[in-house]
Structure formats: structure tokens, C-alpha cells
Tab-separated table of C-alpha atoms in Angstrom:
chain	number	residue	atom	x	y	z
A	1	MET	CA	2.140	2.712	-9.903
A	2	CYS	CA	0.561	-0.813	-10.012
A	3	ARG	CA	2.628	-3.538	-11.685
A	4	SER	CA	-0.341	-5.474	-12.888
A	5	ILE	CA	-1.832	-2.900	-14.802
A	6	LYS	CA	-0.806	-3.197	-18.350
A	7	THR	CA	-0.361	-0.483	-21.267
A	8	LEU	CA	-3.955	-1.015	-23.180
A	9	ARG	CA	-2.463	1.014	-26.531
A	10	PRO	CA	-0.413	0.194	-29.363
A	11	PRO	CA	1.895	-1.191	-30.149
A	12	ALA	CA	2.342	-2.334	-26.134
A	13	LEU	CA	-0.679	-4.514	-27.634
A	14	PRO	CA	-1.003	-5.777	-30.870
A	15	GLU	CA	-4.685	-4.805	-31.506
A	16	GLU	CA	-6.923	-2.444	-29.579
A	17	ALA	CA	-7.700	-3.080	-25.935
A	18	THR	CA	-10.935	-4.751	-25.243
A	19	GLY	CA	-13.715	-3.772	-22.655
A	20	ASP	CA	-12.751	-6.639	-20.409
A	21	GLU	CA	-8.876	-5.607	-20.575
A	22	ILE	CA	-10.013	-1.542	-19.898
A	23	ARG	CA	-12.487	-2.600	-17.212
A	24	ALA	CA	-9.602	-4.900	-15.541
A	25	ALA	CA	-6.906	-2.352	-15.190
A	26	ALA	CA	-9.584	-0.023	-13.839
A	27	LEU	CA	-10.351	-2.735	-11.356
A	28	GLN	CA	-6.663	-2.939	-10.370
A	29	TYR	CA	-6.236	0.935	-9.982
A	30	VAL	CA	-9.376	1.236	-7.931
A	31	ARG	CA	-8.201	-1.809	-5.611
A	32	LYS	CA	-4.558	-0.285	-5.733
A	33	VAL	CA	-6.112	3.314	-4.588
A	34	SER	CA	-8.213	2.375	-1.978
A	35	GLY	CA	-6.481	-0.156	-0.628
A	36	PHE	CA	-9.019	-2.978	-0.941
A	37	ARG	CA	-9.085	-6.014	-3.001
A	38	VAL	CA	-12.477	-6.759	-2.402
A	39	PRO	CA	-14.806	-4.180	-0.684
A	40	ALA	CA	-17.181	-4.583	2.424
A	41	ALA	CA	-20.631	-4.804	1.380
A	42	HIS	CA	-21.254	-1.134	2.455
A	43	ASN	CA	-18.727	0.252	0.263
A	44	ARG	CA	-19.114	-2.192	-2.690
A	45	GLU	CA	-21.563	0.291	-4.521
A	46	VAL	CA	-18.938	3.450	-4.413
A	47	PHE	CA	-16.120	0.963	-5.413
A	48	GLU	CA	-17.784	-0.350	-8.435
A	49	ARG	CA	-18.984	3.094	-9.402
A	50	ALA	CA	-15.858	3.948	-9.323
A	51	VAL	CA	-14.312	0.914	-11.594
A	52	ASP	CA	-16.889	1.961	-13.913
A	53	ASP	CA	-15.990	5.827	-14.137
A	54	ILE	CA	-12.493	4.829	-14.422
A	55	ALA	CA	-13.072	2.431	-17.398
A	56	ARG	CA	-14.859	5.037	-19.233
A	57	ALA	CA	-12.492	7.354	-18.887
A	58	THR	CA	-9.769	4.916	-19.788
A	59	ALA	CA	-11.642	4.283	-22.889
A	60	GLU	CA	-12.248	7.880	-23.882
A	61	LEU	CA	-8.533	8.402	-23.382
A	62	LEU	CA	-7.472	5.467	-25.698
A	63	ASP	CA	-9.974	6.844	-27.999
A	64	GLY	CA	-8.739	10.014	-28.033
A	65	LEU	CA	-5.167	9.423	-28.494
A	66	GLU	CA	-3.393	9.095	-31.504
A	67	VAL	CA	-0.780	6.723	-32.053
A	68	ARG	CA	1.353	7.578	-35.102
A	69	GLY	CA	2.313	5.203	-37.405
A	70	ALA	CA	-0.581	3.256	-36.509
A	71	ALA	CA	-2.092	0.694	-39.492
A	72	HIS	CA	-5.452	0.799	-39.091
A	73	PRO	CA	-7.891	3.495	-38.244
A	74	LYS	CA	-9.251	3.143	-34.020
A	75	GLU	CA	-13.053	1.905	-33.937
A	76	PRO	CA	-15.084	3.379	-31.076
A	77	ARG	CA	-15.020	1.045	-27.986
A	78	GLU	CA	-18.731	0.706	-27.552
A	79	ALA	CA	-18.512	-2.073	-24.993
A	80	ALA	CA	-16.501	-0.361	-22.394
A	81	GLN	CA	-18.558	2.766	-22.836
A	82	ALA	CA	-21.762	0.416	-22.432
A	83	SER	CA	-20.614	-0.964	-19.045
């Protein structure tokens, strides 16, 4: 896949992923899949919508995962979902 997308769940990260980390991973995914680092003006809206959708889905995934042995209960990722 894309080497610049990192694992966003414990224990790979010592703490829960931030909204910025989730959005950065979503952006890298959309760049990889679309083949565009920066979209042309006529593709910008669909590109940004895809990043938003993937960031939201990623936050939902991470919120729903049960990481066994986690020291603290998860807190909602409201920042990522508000994007």
C-alpha cells in the first residue's frame, strides 16, 4: 500500500491518533489511489470530499476496534468526525 500511511492504533502509537494524524493518513490514501498529489481545480471538490469521508471512516474504525490489553478506555474522536 502506501508506505507513508502509519498504523494509527495502540500499540503502534503510544496514545490514540489525533484528528490531524487521521486526516493525514486519509490524504495519503486518496493521493495514492487517485494518482494525484494535488488535484486540478476541477477535481478539488471530489478529492477533498474523499479525504473527509475516509478520515471519518477511519475514525469510526479506530473507535470501534477493541485493542486487548489497552490501559485506558477509548475516548471519542470528535475532532476527526467534525471535519
